[in-house]
Amino acid sequence: MKILVCISNVPDTTSKINFTADNKEFDKNGVQYVINPWDEYALTRAIELKEAKGGTVTVLNVGEADAEPNIRKALAIGADDAIRVNAKPVDAFFVAQQIAAVAKENNYDMILMGKESIDYNGSQVHGMVGEILGIPSVVPAFKLDMVDDSTARLEREIEGGKEVVEVKLPFVASAQQPMSEPRIPNMRGIMTARTKPLKVVEPTGAEAKAEYVNYSKPEKKGGVKMIDPENAGELITLLRNEAKVL
Amino acid sequence: MSVLVFVEGLNGEIKKSSLEAASYGSQVAQQLGTTATAVAIGEVHEEALAKLSEQGIGKVLYDADDRLKQFVADAYVKVIAKAAQQESAKVLVFSNSNIGAAVGAKLAVRLNGSLATNVTSLPKTDGGQFVVTRGVFSGKAFADVNLAADVKIIAVKKNSFEISQNAGNAATVEKLSADLTDADFAAAPKETVMQDTDGGVLLPEAEIVVSGGRGLKGPENWHLVEDLAKALGAATACSKPVSDMDWRPHHEHVGQTGITVSPNLYIAIGISGAIQHLAGVNSSKVIVVINKDPEAPFFKAADYGIVGDAFEVVPKLIEAAKALDK
């Protein structure tokens, strides 16, 4: 089975988010990057499936050279090889076009990625890739198993419940917990990752459809009002009369 | 040219998040000097559809195909695309739900449109642009995005827009048929399992959320969270450690890798407020933190705080909440 796992390179979850002085770009200064945590659920599940059924796991990143340490990390966790599409990921449509172009050349049995990236929170790429390739996209899935060699069974979250879906290969799915337990690379993995193939390809000429023109940060809260625990019921009165939320 | 709103139903009624999307859509229509039409799929009562006039919708297109009672992305996309074509819609509005986001992404490709999800503002349309604000960096920032394509698709963040209540005539409901074939249902779910909310409130739609963390010491103490939630008409939620330890189901986990909520009121009990948790709740309008540790980082993000033992404080809150006249 050939599995493609798409990963994005995102600011660490504890990063302070800042923008350049003109508010036009994200300020990368002092920011640590990690594999998007949602993508890790997809990556580990892909590796588990490979371990159980055989096959290969390829990781794909649409990004610039500074994403390579995290691509190597994905290889250290257990992916077999990697492809980096050498481009700034300007919007979801652009990224989806790049992924679809790689997928068309390689005939993967499944294409997995996280439910969303923790930086742009778009939740768009998986659906777009499925639509471009004309294959089903099952989103957001929290369980993925093979029924037989050509059929997968997924459980997907819907508001207020879940759906059980069976799809024929190939398909796209986005992952969320508890699909798998993300792994930490071990020393052997880190050593072998150095020599695993990482191919850099140039992007197709796709155009972005959404143009990011400006960034801003939410207004700071006015500070916390403390309430005496002995008189905790006062909180309910304040929530009704002052905050007007009850 | 018109604005088309996709509304989702649940148990015959229209979801709250879809009523918000409808209110948003009709405001966009007003801004553009056109009208707003809704397209409804699945199991929704006709009376509920006609009442969409309260949100400014003049006409509702309804595909009553029985097979659409379950969510099937390909079929839903076909129905909405048909409605968009019939209405020459240039702006499509969805709720940023799991269904809305899935359908929006596919439609963006099919209609060659610009898509923005997680949208928190009405569009600014000066100078031929169409700029909306959307939440990014897990609630830590906003981005203004220009939707440049001819067709603009917007998935509206839940609980970010008031549901408008206009008086006036009922909306007209027209049948729509998208000539669906069996192939459109190839990826139909085998089974749909709805959570038993026990008459409670769905977490992603809730206006008030009561959430518990490790400070509650064990699942056997969850009645504190549940009783307070019941008294306030709230949904219950939990922190990541709590769902990791299986004290509570995963679908209740709010945070960076759980679900994001933006209720009017978020009450955190025994949650220290790690930055990953804040990412899931920081767009809540009012945050209350109850923690026995005065140094808990969550207090910095709170509007109201109580330093105290949850086992003493929460019963007092339940009592006070029950005493409120509704």
Coordinates of C-alpha atoms in Angstrom, one line a residue:
Chain A
M1 CA 0.0 0.0 0.0
K2 CA 1.3 3.4 -0.9
I3 CA 0.4 6.1 1.5
L4 CA 1.0 9.9 1.1
V5 CA 1.0 12.0 4.3
C6 CA 1.0 15.7 3.8
I7 CA 2.6 17.7 6.7
S8 CA 2.8 21.4 7.3
N9 CA 5.5 23.2 9.2
V10 CA 3.9 25.3 11.8
P11 CA 4.9 27.5 14.8
D12 CA 5.2 25.5 18.0
T13 CA 2.0 25.5 20.0
T14 CA 3.5 27.6 22.7
S15 CA 4.8 30.3 20.3
K16 CA 3.9 33.9 20.8
I17 CA 2.4 35.1 17.6
N18 CA 3.7 38.3 16.1
F19 CA 3.6 40.1 12.8
T20 CA 6.0 42.3 10.9
A21 CA 5.8 46.0 11.5
D22 CA 3.4 46.6 8.6
N23 CA 1.2 43.6 9.7
K24 CA 1.6 42.1 6.3
E25 CA 3.6 39.0 7.2
F26 CA 4.0 36.6 10.1
D27 CA 7.1 37.3 12.1
K28 CA 9.3 34.2 12.2
N29 CA 11.8 35.7 14.6
G30 CA 12.5 33.4 17.5
V31 CA 9.7 31.0 16.5
Q32 CA 10.3 27.2 16.8
Y33 CA 8.6 25.2 14.1
V34 CA 7.1 21.8 14.6
I35 CA 5.1 19.3 12.4
N36 CA 1.5 20.4 12.6
P37 CA 0.1 18.4 15.5
W38 CA -3.0 17.2 13.6
D39 CA -0.7 16.0 10.8
E40 CA 1.1 13.8 13.3
Y41 CA -2.0 11.8 13.9
A42 CA -2.1 11.1 10.2
L43 CA 1.6 10.3 10.0
T44 CA 1.5 7.8 12.9
R45 CA -1.6 6.1 11.6
A46 CA 0.0 5.7 8.2
I47 CA 3.1 4.2 9.8
E48 CA 1.0 1.8 11.8
L49 CA -0.8 0.7 8.7
K50 CA 2.5 0.1 6.9
E51 CA 3.8 -1.9 9.8
A52 CA 0.7 -4.1 9.8
K53 CA 0.1 -4.4 6.0
G54 CA 3.4 -3.5 4.3
G55 CA 3.9 -0.7 1.8
T56 CA 5.4 2.7 1.9
V57 CA 4.8 6.0 3.5
T58 CA 5.8 9.2 1.7
V59 CA 5.7 12.5 3.4
L60 CA 4.9 15.6 1.4
N61 CA 5.5 19.2 2.4
V62 CA 4.7 22.3 0.4
G63 CA 7.1 24.7 1.8
E64 CA 10.5 26.4 1.7
A65 CA 13.8 24.9 2.7
D66 CA 13.4 25.8 6.4
A67 CA 10.8 23.1 6.6
E68 CA 13.4 20.3 6.0
P69 CA 14.3 19.7 9.7
N70 CA 10.7 18.7 10.3
I71 CA 10.5 16.7 7.1
R72 CA 13.5 14.8 8.5
K73 CA 11.7 14.4 11.8
A74 CA 8.8 12.7 9.9
L75 CA 11.3 10.4 8.3
A76 CA 12.8 9.6 11.7
I77 CA 9.4 8.8 13.0
G78 CA 9.1 6.1 10.3
A79 CA 8.2 7.5 6.9
D80 CA 10.2 6.0 4.0
D81 CA 10.9 9.0 1.8
A82 CA 9.9 12.6 1.4
I83 CA 9.0 15.2 -1.2
R84 CA 9.2 18.9 -0.7
V85 CA 7.4 21.1 -3.2
N86 CA 9.7 24.2 -3.1
A87 CA 7.2 27.0 -2.7
K88 CA 5.7 29.3 -0.1
P89 CA 2.3 27.8 0.8
V90 CA 0.4 31.0 0.0
D91 CA -3.2 29.7 0.3
A92 CA -5.1 26.4 0.6
F93 CA -6.0 26.2 -3.1
F94 CA -2.4 26.6 -4.1
V95 CA -1.2 23.9 -1.7
A96 CA -4.0 21.6 -2.7
Q97 CA -3.0 22.0 -6.4
Q98 CA 0.6 21.1 -5.5
I99 CA -0.5 18.0 -3.6
A100 CA -2.8 16.9 -6.3
A101 CA 0.0 17.3 -8.9
V102 CA 2.3 15.0 -6.9
A103 CA -0.5 12.5 -6.3
K104 CA -1.3 12.3 -10.0
E105 CA 2.2 11.2 -10.8
N106 CA 2.5 8.6 -8.1
N107 CA -0.9 6.8 -7.7
Y108 CA -1.1 6.7 -3.9
D109 CA -3.7 4.4 -2.3
M110 CA -4.5 7.0 0.3
I111 CA -3.6 10.6 1.0
L112 CA -3.7 11.6 4.7
M113 CA -3.2 14.9 6.5
G114 CA -4.3 16.6 9.7
K115 CA -7.8 18.0 10.1
E116 CA -6.4 21.5 9.9
S117 CA -3.1 23.3 10.4
I118 CA -2.7 25.1 13.7
D119 CA -1.5 28.3 12.0
Y120 CA -4.1 29.0 9.3
N121 CA -6.8 26.8 10.7
G122 CA -8.4 26.5 7.2
S123 CA -9.6 22.9 7.1
Q124 CA -9.7 23.2 3.3
V125 CA -6.8 21.4 1.7
H126 CA -8.1 17.8 2.1
G127 CA -11.5 18.5 0.6
M128 CA -9.9 20.4 -2.3
V129 CA -7.4 17.6 -3.0
G130 CA -10.2 15.0 -3.1
E131 CA -12.2 17.2 -5.4
I132 CA -9.3 17.9 -7.8
L133 CA -8.4 14.2 -8.0
G134 CA -12.1 13.1 -8.2
I135 CA -11.8 10.8 -5.2
P136 CA -13.7 10.7 -1.9
S137 CA -12.5 12.9 1.0
V138 CA -13.5 11.7 4.5
V139 CA -13.1 14.6 6.9
P140 CA -12.4 14.8 9.9
A141 CA -11.7 11.2 10.6
F142 CA -10.7 9.9 14.0
K143 CA -10.5 6.1 13.2
L144 CA -9.0 4.5 10.1
D145 CA -8.8 0.7 9.4
M146 CA -8.5 -1.5 6.4
V147 CA -11.5 -3.8 5.8
D148 CA -9.7 -5.6 3.0
D149 CA -7.0 -4.7 0.5
S150 CA -9.1 -2.3 -1.4
T151 CA -11.5 -0.9 1.2
A152 CA -11.0 1.3 4.2
R153 CA -13.4 1.9 7.1
L154 CA -13.3 5.3 8.7
E155 CA -15.2 7.0 11.5
R156 CA -15.7 10.7 11.0
E157 CA -16.9 13.3 13.4
I158 CA -20.0 15.2 12.7
E159 CA -21.6 17.8 15.0
G160 CA -23.3 15.8 17.7
G161 CA -22.2 12.4 16.6
K162 CA -20.2 10.2 14.2
E163 CA -20.5 8.5 10.9
V164 CA -19.0 5.2 9.9
V165 CA -17.9 5.3 6.2
E166 CA -16.4 2.6 4.0
V167 CA -14.6 3.8 0.9
K168 CA -12.7 2.1 -1.9
L169 CA -9.0 3.1 -2.3
P170 CA -7.8 5.6 -3.3
F171 CA -9.2 8.3 -1.0
V172 CA -8.3 11.4 1.0
A173 CA -8.8 11.6 4.7
S174 CA -8.0 14.2 7.4
A175 CA -7.0 13.0 10.8
Q176 CA -7.8 14.1 14.3
Q177 CA -7.4 12.4 17.7
P178 CA -7.7 9.7 18.8
M179 CA -6.7 8.2 15.4
S180 CA -3.2 7.3 16.7
E181 CA -0.8 8.1 19.4
P182 CA 1.9 10.3 17.9
R183 CA 5.4 8.9 18.3
I184 CA 8.7 10.5 19.3
P185 CA 11.6 9.5 17.0
N186 CA 14.2 7.2 18.5
M187 CA 17.9 7.3 17.9
R188 CA 17.9 4.7 15.3
G189 CA 15.1 6.5 13.4
I190 CA 17.1 9.8 13.6
M191 CA 20.2 8.1 12.2
T192 CA 18.4 6.3 9.3
A193 CA 16.4 9.5 8.5
R194 CA 19.6 11.2 7.4
T195 CA 20.0 8.9 4.4
K196 CA 16.4 8.5 3.4
P197 CA 15.5 10.2 0.1
L198 CA 14.1 13.8 0.2
K199 CA 13.3 14.9 -3.2
V200 CA 12.7 18.6 -3.9
V201 CA 10.4 19.5 -6.8
E202 CA 9.3 22.8 -8.2
P203 CA 5.7 23.9 -8.0
T204 CA 3.1 23.8 -10.8
G205 CA 1.9 27.2 -12.0
A206 CA -1.3 27.2 -9.9
E207 CA -2.6 30.5 -8.6
A208 CA -3.7 31.4 -5.1
K209 CA -7.4 32.3 -4.8
A210 CA -7.3 34.0 -1.4
E211 CA -4.9 36.9 -0.8
Y212 CA -3.8 37.6 2.8
V213 CA -3.6 41.4 3.0
N214 CA -3.3 42.1 6.7
Y215 CA -3.0 40.6 10.2
S216 CA -4.1 41.7 13.6
K217 CA -4.2 40.5 17.1
P218 CA -7.3 40.3 19.4
E219 CA -7.8 43.1 21.9
K220 CA -6.3 42.5 25.3
K221 CA -8.7 41.5 28.0
G222 CA -9.4 44.2 30.6
G223 CA -8.1 42.1 33.4
V224 CA -9.7 39.6 35.7
K225 CA -12.2 40.4 38.4
M226 CA -11.7 38.2 41.5
I227 CA -14.6 37.0 43.6
D228 CA -14.4 35.8 47.2
P229 CA -14.7 32.0 47.3
E230 CA -16.8 32.3 50.4
N231 CA -19.3 34.3 48.4
A232 CA -19.1 32.4 45.2
G233 CA -22.7 32.8 44.3
E234 CA -22.0 36.5 43.6
L235 CA -20.4 35.3 40.4
I236 CA -23.7 34.2 39.0
T237 CA -25.2 37.6 39.8
L238 CA -22.3 39.4 38.1
L239 CA -22.6 37.1 35.0
R240 CA -26.2 38.1 34.7
N241 CA -26.2 41.8 35.6
E242 CA -22.7 42.9 34.6
A243 CA -21.5 40.6 31.9
K244 CA -25.0 39.9 30.7
V245 CA -24.3 36.4 29.5
L246 CA -26.9 34.5 31.6
Chain B
M1 CA -26.4 37.6 -8.9
S2 CA -27.4 36.6 -5.4
V3 CA -26.2 35.3 -2.0
L4 CA -26.8 31.6 -1.4
V5 CA -26.8 30.2 2.2
F6 CA -26.5 26.5 2.9
V7 CA -28.5 25.6 6.0
E8 CA -28.1 22.3 7.9
G9 CA -30.9 20.6 9.7
L10 CA -30.9 18.5 12.8
N11 CA -34.0 16.5 14.0
G12 CA -36.2 18.6 11.6
E13 CA -35.0 22.0 12.9
I14 CA -32.4 24.2 11.5
K15 CA -29.1 24.2 13.4
K16 CA -28.3 27.4 15.4
S17 CA -25.0 27.8 13.5
S18 CA -27.0 27.8 10.2
L19 CA -29.4 30.4 11.5
E20 CA -26.2 32.5 12.2
A21 CA -25.0 31.8 8.6
A22 CA -28.4 32.8 7.2
S23 CA -28.4 36.1 9.2
Y24 CA -24.8 36.8 7.9
G25 CA -25.8 35.9 4.3
S26 CA -28.8 38.3 4.3
Q27 CA -26.6 41.1 5.6
V28 CA -24.1 40.5 2.8
A29 CA -26.9 40.5 0.3
Q30 CA -28.1 43.8 1.7
Q31 CA -24.6 45.2 1.4
L32 CA -24.4 44.1 -2.2
G33 CA -27.9 45.2 -3.1
T34 CA -29.2 41.8 -3.8
T35 CA -31.3 39.1 -2.1
A36 CA -30.4 36.0 -0.1
T37 CA -31.7 32.6 -0.9
A38 CA -31.1 29.5 1.3
V39 CA -30.6 25.9 0.1
A40 CA -31.6 23.2 2.6
I41 CA -30.7 19.6 2.4
G42 CA -31.8 16.7 4.6
E43 CA -34.4 16.4 7.2
V44 CA -35.9 19.8 7.9
H45 CA -39.5 20.6 8.5
E46 CA -41.0 23.0 6.0
E47 CA -42.3 25.3 8.7
A48 CA -38.7 25.7 9.9
L49 CA -37.6 26.6 6.4
A50 CA -40.4 29.1 5.9
K51 CA -39.3 30.8 9.2
L52 CA -35.9 31.6 7.7
S53 CA -37.6 34.9 6.7
E54 CA -36.8 35.9 10.3
Q55 CA -33.1 35.8 9.2
G56 CA -33.8 37.8 6.1
I57 CA -34.1 34.9 3.7
G58 CA -36.7 35.4 0.9
K59 CA -36.6 32.0 -0.8
V60 CA -35.6 28.5 0.3
L61 CA -34.7 25.8 -2.1
Y62 CA -35.2 22.4 -0.6
D63 CA -34.0 19.0 -1.9
A64 CA -36.1 16.4 0.0
D65 CA -34.3 13.4 -1.5
D66 CA -34.5 10.8 1.3
R67 CA -30.9 9.7 0.7
L68 CA -29.7 13.2 1.8
K69 CA -30.8 12.6 5.4
Q70 CA -27.2 11.5 6.0
F71 CA -24.3 13.7 5.1
V72 CA -22.8 12.6 1.8
A73 CA -20.3 15.2 0.6
D74 CA -20.5 14.5 -3.1
A75 CA -24.3 14.6 -3.2
Y76 CA -24.5 17.7 -1.0
V77 CA -22.0 19.5 -3.2
K78 CA -24.0 18.6 -6.3
V79 CA -27.2 20.0 -4.8
I80 CA -25.6 23.2 -3.6
A81 CA -23.8 23.7 -7.0
K82 CA -27.1 23.3 -8.7
A83 CA -28.8 25.9 -6.4
A84 CA -25.8 28.2 -7.0
Q85 CA -26.2 27.9 -10.7
Q86 CA -29.9 28.4 -10.7
E87 CA -29.6 31.5 -8.6
S88 CA -26.5 32.8 -10.3
A89 CA -25.0 33.0 -6.8
K90 CA -21.7 34.8 -6.5
V91 CA -21.5 34.6 -2.7
L92 CA -22.0 31.3 -0.9
V93 CA -22.3 31.2 2.9
F94 CA -21.9 28.2 5.1
S95 CA -21.5 27.6 8.8
N96 CA -17.9 26.6 9.6
S97 CA -19.1 23.2 10.8
N98 CA -17.5 19.8 9.9
I99 CA -20.1 19.6 7.1
G100 CA -19.9 23.2 6.0
A101 CA -16.1 23.1 5.8
A102 CA -16.1 19.8 3.9
V103 CA -18.6 21.0 1.4
G104 CA -17.1 24.5 1.0
A105 CA -13.7 23.1 0.1
K106 CA -15.1 20.9 -2.7
L107 CA -17.3 23.7 -4.0
A108 CA -14.4 26.1 -4.1
V109 CA -12.7 23.7 -6.6
R110 CA -15.8 23.0 -8.6
L111 CA -16.9 26.6 -8.9
N112 CA -13.4 27.9 -9.2
G113 CA -14.1 30.2 -6.2
S114 CA -12.2 31.8 -3.4
L115 CA -12.8 30.2 0.0
A116 CA -12.4 31.6 3.5
T117 CA -13.3 29.5 6.5
N118 CA -13.5 30.5 10.2
V119 CA -14.8 34.0 9.1
T120 CA -15.6 36.5 11.9
S121 CA -16.5 39.7 9.9
L122 CA -18.8 40.9 7.2
P123 CA -17.0 41.7 4.0
K124 CA -15.4 45.0 3.2
T125 CA -16.1 45.8 -0.4
D126 CA -14.4 49.1 -1.0
G127 CA -12.3 49.5 -4.2
G128 CA -13.6 46.4 -5.9
Q129 CA -12.1 44.1 -3.2
F130 CA -14.0 41.6 -1.1
V131 CA -12.1 41.4 2.2
V132 CA -13.2 39.2 5.2
T133 CA -11.5 38.7 8.5
R134 CA -10.9 35.1 9.7
G135 CA -9.4 33.6 12.8
V136 CA -5.9 32.2 12.4
F137 CA -3.1 30.9 14.6
S138 CA -5.7 29.0 16.7
G139 CA -7.4 32.1 18.0
K140 CA -4.2 34.1 18.7
A141 CA -4.7 36.4 15.6
F142 CA -6.9 37.5 12.8
A143 CA -6.1 37.7 9.1
D144 CA -7.8 39.9 6.5
V145 CA -8.3 37.9 3.3
N146 CA -9.2 39.3 -0.1
L147 CA -11.4 36.8 -2.0
A148 CA -10.4 37.6 -5.5
A149 CA -12.3 35.0 -7.6
D150 CA -15.6 35.7 -9.2
V151 CA -17.4 33.3 -6.7
K152 CA -16.7 33.9 -3.0
I153 CA -17.4 31.1 -0.5
I154 CA -17.5 32.0 3.2
A155 CA -17.7 29.6 6.1
V156 CA -18.8 31.7 9.1
K157 CA -17.3 30.9 12.5
K158 CA -19.9 29.6 15.0
N159 CA -21.3 32.0 17.6
S160 CA -19.7 35.0 15.9
F161 CA -22.9 36.5 14.5
E162 CA -26.2 37.3 16.1
I163 CA -29.2 35.5 14.8
S164 CA -31.4 38.3 13.4
Q165 CA -35.1 38.3 14.0
N166 CA -37.0 40.2 11.3
A167 CA -40.7 40.4 11.1
G168 CA -42.4 39.8 7.7
N169 CA -43.8 37.2 5.4
A170 CA -42.7 33.6 5.5
A171 CA -40.0 32.6 3.0
T172 CA -41.2 30.8 0.0
V173 CA -40.1 27.2 -0.1
E174 CA -39.4 25.7 -3.6
K175 CA -38.4 22.1 -4.4
L176 CA -35.0 21.6 -5.9
S177 CA -33.9 18.5 -7.6
A178 CA -30.3 18.0 -8.5
D179 CA -30.9 14.6 -10.4
L180 CA -28.7 12.7 -8.0
T181 CA -27.4 9.3 -9.1
D182 CA -26.3 6.3 -7.1
A183 CA -22.7 7.3 -7.9
D184 CA -23.2 10.5 -5.8
F185 CA -23.8 8.3 -2.8
A186 CA -20.9 5.9 -3.3
A187 CA -19.2 7.3 -0.1
A188 CA -22.5 7.3 1.9
P189 CA -22.0 6.5 5.6
K190 CA -22.8 2.9 6.6
E191 CA -24.0 4.1 9.9
T192 CA -24.6 7.4 11.8
V193 CA -24.4 7.4 15.5
M194 CA -25.6 10.5 17.3
Q195 CA -24.5 11.1 20.9
D196 CA -27.0 10.9 23.5
T197 CA -26.9 14.4 24.8
D198 CA -29.5 13.6 27.5
G199 CA -31.6 16.6 26.4
G200 CA -28.4 18.6 26.8
V201 CA -26.7 21.0 24.5
L202 CA -24.3 20.1 21.7
L203 CA -20.8 21.4 22.5
P204 CA -19.9 23.0 19.2
E205 CA -23.2 25.0 19.2
A206 CA -23.4 25.9 22.8
E207 CA -23.7 29.5 24.1
I208 CA -22.5 28.5 27.6
V209 CA -19.8 25.8 28.2
V210 CA -18.8 24.4 31.6
S211 CA -15.5 22.6 31.4
G212 CA -13.5 20.5 33.9
G213 CA -9.9 19.7 34.2
R214 CA -7.6 17.5 36.3
G215 CA -8.5 19.6 39.4
L216 CA -11.7 17.6 39.6
K217 CA -9.6 14.6 40.6
G218 CA -11.6 11.9 38.9
P219 CA -14.5 11.1 36.6
E220 CA -16.6 10.3 39.7
N221 CA -16.7 14.0 40.5
W222 CA -18.1 15.0 37.1
H223 CA -21.5 15.6 38.5
L224 CA -20.2 19.0 39.6
V225 CA -19.6 20.0 36.0
E226 CA -22.8 18.4 34.8
D227 CA -25.0 19.8 37.5
L228 CA -23.7 23.4 36.9
A229 CA -24.1 22.9 33.2
K230 CA -27.7 21.7 33.6
A231 CA -28.5 24.7 35.9
L232 CA -27.1 27.1 33.3
G233 CA -28.4 25.3 30.1
A234 CA -24.8 24.7 29.1
A235 CA -22.8 22.0 27.3
T236 CA -20.0 20.2 29.1
A237 CA -16.4 20.0 28.0
C238 CA -13.0 19.0 29.4
S239 CA -9.2 19.6 29.0
K240 CA -6.8 17.3 27.1
P241 CA -5.4 15.4 30.1
V242 CA -9.0 14.5 31.1
S243 CA -9.8 13.1 27.7
D244 CA -6.4 11.4 27.5
M245 CA -7.1 9.6 30.8
D246 CA -10.5 8.6 29.5
W247 CA -12.3 10.4 32.3
R248 CA -14.4 12.0 29.5
P249 CA -14.9 11.2 25.8
H250 CA -12.6 12.7 23.2
H251 CA -15.4 14.7 21.6
E252 CA -15.5 16.9 24.8
H253 CA -11.9 17.9 24.6
V254 CA -11.5 21.5 23.8
G255 CA -8.1 22.9 23.0
Q256 CA -5.5 23.2 20.2
T257 CA -5.9 19.6 19.1
G258 CA -9.4 19.2 20.3
I259 CA -12.4 21.3 19.2
T260 CA -12.5 25.0 19.3
V261 CA -15.4 26.7 21.0
S262 CA -16.4 30.3 21.1
P263 CA -19.4 30.5 23.5
N264 CA -20.7 33.6 25.2
L265 CA -19.6 32.1 28.5
Y266 CA -16.8 29.6 29.2
I267 CA -16.5 28.4 32.8
A268 CA -13.2 26.5 33.5
I269 CA -13.1 24.4 36.7
G270 CA -9.8 23.0 37.8
I271 CA -8.0 23.7 34.5
S272 CA -4.7 25.4 34.8
G273 CA -4.9 27.0 31.3
A274 CA -2.0 25.7 29.3
I275 CA -1.5 27.7 26.1
Q276 CA -2.8 24.7 24.1
H277 CA -6.0 24.8 26.0
L278 CA -6.4 28.5 25.7
A279 CA -6.1 28.1 21.9
G280 CA -9.4 26.3 21.9
V281 CA -11.3 28.7 24.0
N282 CA -9.8 32.1 23.7
S283 CA -12.5 33.5 21.5
S284 CA -15.1 32.9 24.1
K285 CA -16.7 36.3 25.0
V286 CA -16.5 35.9 28.8
I287 CA -14.2 33.4 30.6
V288 CA -14.6 32.4 34.2
V289 CA -11.8 30.5 35.9
I290 CA -12.1 28.5 39.1
N291 CA -8.8 27.1 40.4
K292 CA -7.3 26.6 43.8
D293 CA -3.9 27.7 42.5
P294 CA -3.7 31.6 42.4
E295 CA -0.8 31.3 40.0
A296 CA -2.7 29.2 37.4
P297 CA -2.0 30.9 34.0
F298 CA -5.6 30.7 33.1
F299 CA -6.4 33.7 35.4
K300 CA -4.5 35.9 33.0
A301 CA -7.0 35.1 30.2
A302 CA -10.1 35.3 32.5
D303 CA -12.7 37.9 33.0
Y304 CA -13.8 36.6 36.3
G305 CA -11.9 34.4 38.7
I306 CA -12.3 32.5 41.9
V307 CA -9.3 31.1 43.8
G308 CA -10.8 28.3 45.7
D309 CA -11.5 24.6 46.0
A310 CA -13.8 23.4 43.3
F311 CA -15.5 21.0 45.7
E312 CA -16.6 24.0 47.8
V313 CA -17.1 26.7 45.2
V314 CA -19.0 24.8 42.5
P315 CA -21.9 23.6 44.8
K316 CA -22.4 27.3 45.7
L317 CA -22.5 28.2 42.0
I318 CA -25.0 25.5 41.3
E319 CA -27.3 26.7 44.1
A320 CA -27.1 30.3 42.9
A321 CA -27.7 29.3 39.2
K322 CA -30.8 27.3 40.2
A323 CA -32.1 30.3 42.1
L324 CA -31.9 32.5 38.9
D325 CA -35.3 33.2 37.3
K326 CA -35.1 32.1 33.7

